[in-house]
Amino acid sequence: MSGGREHPMVLAERVHKAFGSVEVLRGIDLKVEAGEVSCVVGPSGSGKSTFLRCINHLEKISAGRLWVDGGLVGYRQKGDRLYEMREREVAEQRRDIGMVFQRFNLFPHMTAAENVMEAPVQVKGIGKAAARERAEELLRRVGLADRMETYPAQLSGGQQQRVAIARALAMDPKLMLFDEPTSALDPELVGEVLDVMRGLAADGMTMIVVTHEMGFAREVGDSLVFMDDGVVVESGRPRDVLNDPQHARTRAFLSKVL
């Protein structure tokens, strides 16, 4: 999978995150190779979304180390000391990491195409004509060729989420993070979003997907990570973890969701 690369796409070592006295992450170790789809499951409040937000430094970790594509996230190391990066440097790192949230967060006053064009024009300084061409290409890719000029309010939840995926792809990320991308959708709209994600996986995009969709995890995931109470309880190939969980906590969780 890693194609002779020297380092994984994501490497977490003993990652902790506390909000005040509440420890949300209590020593997460995780490795995701380039081109891998890693699905993260677990009960609400287990730290899954917080961990995703740490990967692109939307949350600062309290202890440990996080690397994306060989680069330390949010910090520079000199000798044994870590120095926090300036916001501008963090923003630079974040450009390579696409993130799709539960809520679509589209600009309501912009069409689908304008939403997808916005970051490449504003952040990367790409010309409007080139950005428009790329936006149209990406909207076709997510099945919305006929919705280019449509405003978010006129789109279904599934369509809005597909625009959000196209918007994240417009920055040409090397890594895509999905934070329960289907949990805010009506059940009949879930499939159209998962289909787009299947296509990305088939194209070799490295993805970390926090999800409740066990069928997707089984079918598309290269690895399945079960988190509970701020730690990784169990991980492995999805079929192995789902069919034969080794840990009592994993078994208890899966008995409720499968």
mmCIF file of C-alpha atoms in Angstrom:
data_model
loop_
_atom_site.group_PDB
_atom_site.id
_atom_site.type_symbol
_atom_site.label_atom_id
_atom_site.label_comp_id
_atom_site.label_asym_id
_atom_site.label_seq_id
_atom_site.Cartn_x
_atom_site.Cartn_y
_atom_site.Cartn_z
ATOM 1 C CA MET A 1 0.000 0.000 0.000
ATOM 2 C CA SER A 2 2.693 2.468 0.918
ATOM 3 C CA GLY A 3 4.458 2.220 -2.444
ATOM 4 C CA GLY A 4 7.974 2.321 -1.034
ATOM 5 C CA ARG A 5 7.405 5.450 1.025
ATOM 6 C CA GLU A 6 9.653 6.056 4.013
ATOM 7 C CA HIS A 7 6.859 7.102 6.361
ATOM 8 C CA PRO A 8 3.153 6.500 6.904
ATOM 9 C CA MET A 9 0.664 9.199 5.911
ATOM 10 C CA VAL A 10 -0.506 9.544 9.532
ATOM 11 C CA LEU A 11 1.388 8.504 12.630
ATOM 12 C CA ALA A 12 0.115 9.162 16.138
ATOM 13 C CA GLU A 13 2.260 8.313 19.161
ATOM 14 C CA ARG A 14 0.831 8.515 22.697
ATOM 15 C CA VAL A 15 -1.492 11.385 21.762
ATOM 16 C CA HIS A 16 -3.283 12.982 24.707
ATOM 17 C CA LYS A 17 -5.870 15.733 24.702
ATOM 18 C CA ALA A 18 -7.405 17.295 27.787
ATOM 19 C CA PHE A 19 -10.064 19.976 28.055
ATOM 20 C CA GLY A 20 -9.376 21.372 31.513
ATOM 21 C CA SER A 21 -9.386 18.408 33.880
ATOM 22 C CA VAL A 22 -11.231 16.149 31.409
ATOM 23 C CA GLU A 23 -8.929 13.797 29.519
ATOM 24 C CA VAL A 24 -10.603 13.078 26.186
ATOM 25 C CA LEU A 25 -7.670 11.284 24.522
ATOM 26 C CA ARG A 26 -5.507 9.138 26.781
ATOM 27 C CA GLY A 27 -2.574 7.959 24.688
ATOM 28 C CA ILE A 28 -3.638 7.215 21.117
ATOM 29 C CA ASP A 29 -1.245 5.218 18.917
ATOM 30 C CA LEU A 30 -2.275 4.908 15.278
ATOM 31 C CA LYS A 31 -0.609 4.420 11.908
ATOM 32 C CA VAL A 32 -2.290 4.952 8.532
ATOM 33 C CA GLU A 33 -0.330 4.230 5.375
ATOM 34 C CA ALA A 34 -0.681 6.245 2.167
ATOM 35 C CA GLY A 35 -3.653 5.013 0.140
ATOM 36 C CA GLU A 36 -5.237 3.330 3.162
ATOM 37 C CA VAL A 37 -8.836 3.805 4.306
ATOM 38 C CA SER A 38 -8.968 3.655 8.100
ATOM 39 C CA CYS A 39 -12.438 3.562 9.664
ATOM 40 C CA VAL A 40 -12.765 4.662 13.289
ATOM 41 C CA VAL A 41 -15.773 3.465 15.284
ATOM 42 C CA GLY A 42 -16.860 3.647 18.901
ATOM 43 C CA PRO A 43 -19.535 5.007 21.209
ATOM 44 C CA SER A 44 -20.349 8.713 21.445
ATOM 45 C CA GLY A 45 -17.887 10.553 23.656
ATOM 46 C CA SER A 46 -15.041 8.101 23.019
ATOM 47 C CA GLY A 47 -12.794 10.823 21.529
ATOM 48 C CA LYS A 48 -13.093 9.922 17.825
ATOM 49 C CA SER A 49 -13.993 13.415 16.553
ATOM 50 C CA THR A 50 -11.479 15.086 18.874
ATOM 51 C CA PHE A 51 -8.734 12.855 17.509
ATOM 52 C CA LEU A 52 -9.650 13.789 13.918
ATOM 53 C CA ARG A 53 -9.525 17.484 14.841
ATOM 54 C CA CYS A 54 -6.056 16.971 16.336
ATOM 55 C CA ILE A 55 -4.762 15.520 13.056
ATOM 56 C CA ASN A 56 -5.230 18.865 11.310
ATOM 57 C CA HIS A 57 -4.497 20.894 14.460
ATOM 58 C CA LEU A 58 -8.013 22.274 14.873
ATOM 59 C CA GLU A 59 -7.342 21.028 18.409
ATOM 60 C CA LYS A 60 -3.870 21.216 19.948
ATOM 61 C CA ILE A 61 -2.702 17.979 21.504
ATOM 62 C CA SER A 62 -1.752 18.048 25.190
ATOM 63 C CA ALA A 63 1.001 15.430 24.912
ATOM 64 C CA GLY A 64 2.465 12.995 22.423
ATOM 65 C CA ARG A 65 3.337 13.445 18.758
ATOM 66 C CA LEU A 66 1.360 13.515 15.521
ATOM 67 C CA TRP A 67 2.896 13.377 12.045
ATOM 68 C CA VAL A 68 1.210 13.782 8.666
ATOM 69 C CA ASP A 69 3.275 12.664 5.671
ATOM 70 C CA GLY A 70 6.439 12.774 7.777
ATOM 71 C CA GLY A 71 5.865 16.308 9.099
ATOM 72 C CA LEU A 72 5.149 17.035 12.745
ATOM 73 C CA VAL A 73 1.671 18.585 13.030
ATOM 74 C CA GLY A 74 1.508 21.994 14.695
ATOM 75 C CA TYR A 75 5.041 21.958 16.106
ATOM 76 C CA ARG A 76 8.687 22.179 15.106
ATOM 77 C CA GLN A 77 11.268 20.108 16.926
ATOM 78 C CA LYS A 78 14.702 21.472 17.809
ATOM 79 C CA GLY A 79 16.805 19.065 19.795
ATOM 80 C CA ASP A 80 14.495 17.608 22.439
ATOM 81 C CA ARG A 81 12.168 20.622 22.509
ATOM 82 C CA LEU A 82 8.951 21.254 20.653
ATOM 83 C CA TYR A 83 8.057 24.763 19.506
ATOM 84 C CA GLU A 84 4.546 25.633 18.456
ATOM 85 C CA MET A 85 4.226 26.766 14.873
ATOM 86 C CA ARG A 86 2.774 30.142 13.971
ATOM 87 C CA GLU A 87 -0.838 30.121 12.808
ATOM 88 C CA ARG A 88 0.296 30.873 9.247
ATOM 89 C CA GLU A 89 2.515 27.761 9.209
ATOM 90 C CA VAL A 90 -0.289 25.629 10.663
ATOM 91 C CA ALA A 91 -2.651 26.926 7.955
ATOM 92 C CA GLU A 92 -0.048 25.916 5.382
ATOM 93 C CA GLN A 93 -0.015 22.357 6.763
ATOM 94 C CA ARG A 94 -3.802 22.262 6.885
ATOM 95 C CA ARG A 95 -4.042 22.953 3.144
ATOM 96 C CA ASP A 96 -2.946 19.378 2.486
ATOM 97 C CA ILE A 97 -5.642 17.877 4.722
ATOM 98 C CA GLY A 98 -9.259 17.877 3.562
ATOM 99 C CA MET A 99 -11.951 17.667 6.225
ATOM 100 C CA VAL A 100 -15.627 16.846 5.839
ATOM 101 C CA PHE A 101 -17.812 17.447 8.882
ATOM 102 C CA GLN A 102 -21.215 16.134 9.990
ATOM 103 C CA ARG A 103 -22.696 19.498 9.137
ATOM 104 C CA PHE A 104 -21.957 20.729 5.666
ATOM 105 C CA ASN A 105 -20.871 24.303 6.560
ATOM 106 C CA LEU A 106 -21.447 25.562 3.008
ATOM 107 C CA PHE A 107 -21.633 29.302 2.343
ATOM 108 C CA PRO A 108 -25.386 29.855 1.895
ATOM 109 C CA HIS A 109 -24.962 32.883 -0.392
ATOM 110 C CA MET A 110 -22.754 30.989 -2.874
ATOM 111 C CA THR A 111 -23.718 28.454 -5.521
ATOM 112 C CA ALA A 112 -22.326 24.916 -5.425
ATOM 113 C CA ALA A 113 -19.606 25.884 -7.914
ATOM 114 C CA GLU A 114 -18.707 29.055 -5.994
ATOM 115 C CA ASN A 115 -18.435 27.084 -2.739
ATOM 116 C CA VAL A 116 -15.952 24.711 -4.387
ATOM 117 C CA MET A 117 -13.974 27.561 -6.016
ATOM 118 C CA GLU A 118 -13.640 29.707 -2.899
ATOM 119 C CA ALA A 119 -10.622 28.131 -1.142
ATOM 120 C CA PRO A 120 -8.454 27.566 -4.246
ATOM 121 C CA VAL A 121 -8.998 31.215 -5.249
ATOM 122 C CA GLN A 122 -8.610 32.762 -1.775
ATOM 123 C CA VAL A 123 -6.003 30.431 -0.244
ATOM 124 C CA LYS A 124 -3.981 29.191 -3.214
ATOM 125 C CA GLY A 125 -4.408 32.259 -5.428
ATOM 126 C CA ILE A 126 -5.643 30.192 -8.375
ATOM 127 C CA GLY A 127 -7.274 32.198 -11.180
ATOM 128 C CA LYS A 128 -11.064 32.183 -11.280
ATOM 129 C CA ALA A 129 -11.316 30.541 -14.701
ATOM 130 C CA ALA A 130 -9.053 27.637 -13.689
ATOM 131 C CA ALA A 131 -10.824 27.316 -10.312
ATOM 132 C CA ARG A 132 -14.194 27.260 -12.068
ATOM 133 C CA GLU A 133 -13.056 24.531 -14.445
ATOM 134 C CA ARG A 134 -11.773 22.431 -11.539
ATOM 135 C CA ALA A 135 -14.996 23.032 -9.558
ATOM 136 C CA GLU A 136 -17.087 21.806 -12.476
ATOM 137 C CA GLU A 137 -14.878 18.724 -12.832
ATOM 138 C CA LEU A 138 -15.196 17.916 -9.117
ATOM 139 C CA LEU A 139 -18.953 18.481 -9.006
ATOM 140 C CA ARG A 140 -19.307 16.097 -11.962
ATOM 141 C CA ARG A 141 -17.163 13.605 -10.046
ATOM 142 C CA VAL A 142 -19.549 13.697 -7.058
ATOM 143 C CA GLY A 143 -22.592 13.388 -9.340
ATOM 144 C CA LEU A 144 -23.742 17.016 -9.279
ATOM 145 C CA ALA A 145 -23.100 18.147 -12.857
ATOM 146 C CA ASP A 146 -26.661 19.519 -12.987
ATOM 147 C CA ARG A 147 -26.384 21.463 -9.724
ATOM 148 C CA MET A 148 -23.458 23.840 -10.431
ATOM 149 C CA GLU A 149 -25.549 27.010 -10.100
ATOM 150 C CA THR A 150 -27.743 25.786 -7.248
ATOM 151 C CA TYR A 151 -27.606 27.374 -3.777
ATOM 152 C CA PRO A 152 -27.242 25.151 -0.678
ATOM 153 C CA ALA A 153 -30.795 25.842 0.522
ATOM 154 C CA GLN A 154 -32.108 24.248 -2.695
ATOM 155 C CA LEU A 155 -30.037 21.078 -2.243
ATOM 156 C CA SER A 156 -30.845 17.975 -0.217
ATOM 157 C CA GLY A 157 -28.596 17.101 2.717
ATOM 158 C CA GLY A 158 -26.893 14.404 0.655
ATOM 159 C CA GLN A 159 -26.247 16.846 -2.184
ATOM 160 C CA GLN A 160 -24.880 19.453 0.241
ATOM 161 C CA GLN A 161 -22.519 16.877 1.725
ATOM 162 C CA ARG A 162 -21.321 15.931 -1.758
ATOM 163 C CA VAL A 163 -20.617 19.623 -2.470
ATOM 164 C CA ALA A 164 -18.669 19.701 0.824
ATOM 165 C CA ILE A 165 -16.589 16.718 -0.344
ATOM 166 C CA ALA A 166 -15.919 18.419 -3.696
ATOM 167 C CA ARG A 167 -14.905 21.573 -1.814
ATOM 168 C CA ALA A 168 -12.391 19.615 0.284
ATOM 169 C CA LEU A 169 -11.002 17.923 -2.847
ATOM 170 C CA ALA A 170 -10.546 21.289 -4.581
ATOM 171 C CA MET A 171 -7.447 21.901 -2.439
ATOM 172 C CA ASP A 172 -5.865 18.666 -3.772
ATOM 173 C CA PRO A 173 -5.347 17.190 -0.296
ATOM 174 C CA LYS A 174 -3.064 14.236 0.342
ATOM 175 C CA LEU A 175 -5.305 13.121 3.223
ATOM 176 C CA MET A 176 -9.090 13.284 3.728
ATOM 177 C CA LEU A 177 -10.709 13.244 7.181
ATOM 178 C CA PHE A 178 -14.411 12.450 7.459
ATOM 179 C CA ASP A 179 -16.183 13.137 10.758
ATOM 180 C CA GLU A 180 -19.388 11.064 10.643
ATOM 181 C CA PRO A 181 -20.226 12.465 7.200
ATOM 182 C CA THR A 182 -23.587 10.668 6.959
ATOM 183 C CA SER A 183 -24.910 10.998 10.514
ATOM 184 C CA ALA A 184 -26.900 14.193 9.825
ATOM 185 C CA LEU A 185 -28.537 12.733 6.702
ATOM 186 C CA ASP A 186 -31.890 11.074 6.160
ATOM 187 C CA PRO A 187 -31.325 7.320 5.717
ATOM 188 C CA GLU A 188 -32.214 7.314 2.000
ATOM 189 C CA LEU A 189 -29.515 9.954 1.301
ATOM 190 C CA VAL A 190 -26.663 8.100 3.024
ATOM 191 C CA GLY A 191 -25.904 5.852 0.057
ATOM 192 C CA GLU A 192 -25.136 8.672 -2.385
ATOM 193 C CA VAL A 193 -22.468 10.098 -0.044
ATOM 194 C CA LEU A 194 -20.948 6.682 0.677
ATOM 195 C CA ASP A 195 -20.786 6.024 -3.089
ATOM 196 C CA VAL A 196 -18.645 9.141 -3.557
ATOM 197 C CA MET A 197 -16.385 8.017 -0.706
ATOM 198 C CA ARG A 198 -16.087 4.549 -2.280
ATOM 199 C CA GLY A 199 -14.935 6.246 -5.480
ATOM 200 C CA LEU A 200 -12.281 8.233 -3.598
ATOM 201 C CA ALA A 201 -11.032 5.055 -1.929
ATOM 202 C CA ALA A 202 -10.838 3.325 -5.323
ATOM 203 C CA ASP A 203 -8.771 6.263 -6.618
ATOM 204 C CA GLY A 204 -6.239 5.712 -3.813
ATOM 205 C CA MET A 205 -7.088 8.653 -1.528
ATOM 206 C CA THR A 206 -5.809 8.211 2.038
ATOM 207 C CA MET A 207 -8.879 8.529 4.281
ATOM 208 C CA ILE A 208 -9.658 8.414 7.978
ATOM 209 C CA VAL A 209 -13.398 7.997 8.419
ATOM 210 C CA VAL A 210 -15.187 8.295 11.745
ATOM 211 C CA THR A 211 -18.425 6.476 11.014
ATOM 212 C CA HIS A 212 -21.352 4.403 12.271
ATOM 213 C CA GLU A 213 -21.695 2.751 8.847
ATOM 214 C CA MET A 214 -20.363 -0.726 9.595
ATOM 215 C CA GLY A 215 -21.170 -2.005 6.108
ATOM 216 C CA PHE A 216 -18.991 0.718 4.592
ATOM 217 C CA ALA A 217 -16.201 -0.048 7.071
ATOM 218 C CA ARG A 218 -16.344 -3.756 6.220
ATOM 219 C CA GLU A 219 -16.469 -3.218 2.459
ATOM 220 C CA VAL A 220 -14.166 -0.225 1.899
ATOM 221 C CA GLY A 221 -11.940 -0.006 4.966
ATOM 222 C CA ASP A 222 -8.398 -1.367 5.014
ATOM 223 C CA SER A 223 -8.336 -1.076 8.791
ATOM 224 C CA LEU A 224 -10.919 -0.687 11.535
ATOM 225 C CA VAL A 225 -10.094 1.082 14.791
ATOM 226 C CA PHE A 226 -12.388 0.743 17.800
ATOM 227 C CA MET A 227 -12.041 3.605 20.283
ATOM 228 C CA ASP A 228 -13.611 3.850 23.711
ATOM 229 C CA ASP A 229 -12.966 6.239 26.572
ATOM 230 C CA GLY A 230 -10.090 8.007 24.812
ATOM 231 C CA VAL A 231 -8.016 4.957 23.891
ATOM 232 C CA VAL A 232 -7.717 2.560 20.956
ATOM 233 C CA VAL A 233 -9.154 -0.658 22.360
ATOM 234 C CA GLU A 234 -8.703 -2.795 19.274
ATOM 235 C CA SER A 235 -7.710 -2.436 15.630
ATOM 236 C CA GLY A 236 -7.186 -4.698 12.664
ATOM 237 C CA ARG A 237 -8.676 -5.686 9.348
ATOM 238 C CA PRO A 238 -12.374 -4.725 9.346
ATOM 239 C CA ARG A 239 -13.660 -8.238 8.729
ATOM 240 C CA ASP A 240 -11.501 -9.632 11.529
ATOM 241 C CA VAL A 241 -12.580 -7.014 14.077
ATOM 242 C CA LEU A 242 -16.267 -7.197 13.102
ATOM 243 C CA ASN A 243 -16.478 -10.993 12.847
ATOM 244 C CA ASP A 244 -14.191 -11.940 15.710
ATOM 245 C CA PRO A 245 -13.585 -9.036 18.139
ATOM 246 C CA GLN A 246 -10.870 -9.878 20.675
ATOM 247 C CA HIS A 247 -11.872 -7.462 23.427
ATOM 248 C CA ALA A 248 -14.988 -7.571 25.620
ATOM 249 C CA ARG A 249 -15.587 -3.826 25.120
ATOM 250 C CA THR A 250 -15.462 -4.248 21.343
ATOM 251 C CA ARG A 251 -17.893 -7.173 21.542
ATOM 252 C CA ALA A 252 -20.296 -5.189 23.721
ATOM 253 C CA PHE A 253 -20.238 -2.229 21.329
ATOM 254 C CA LEU A 254 -20.640 -4.297 18.166
ATOM 255 C CA SER A 255 -23.515 -6.274 19.681
ATOM 256 C CA LYS A 256 -25.462 -2.990 19.824
ATOM 257 C CA VAL A 257 -24.664 -1.715 16.320
ATOM 258 C CA LEU A 258 -24.458 -4.800 14.079
#
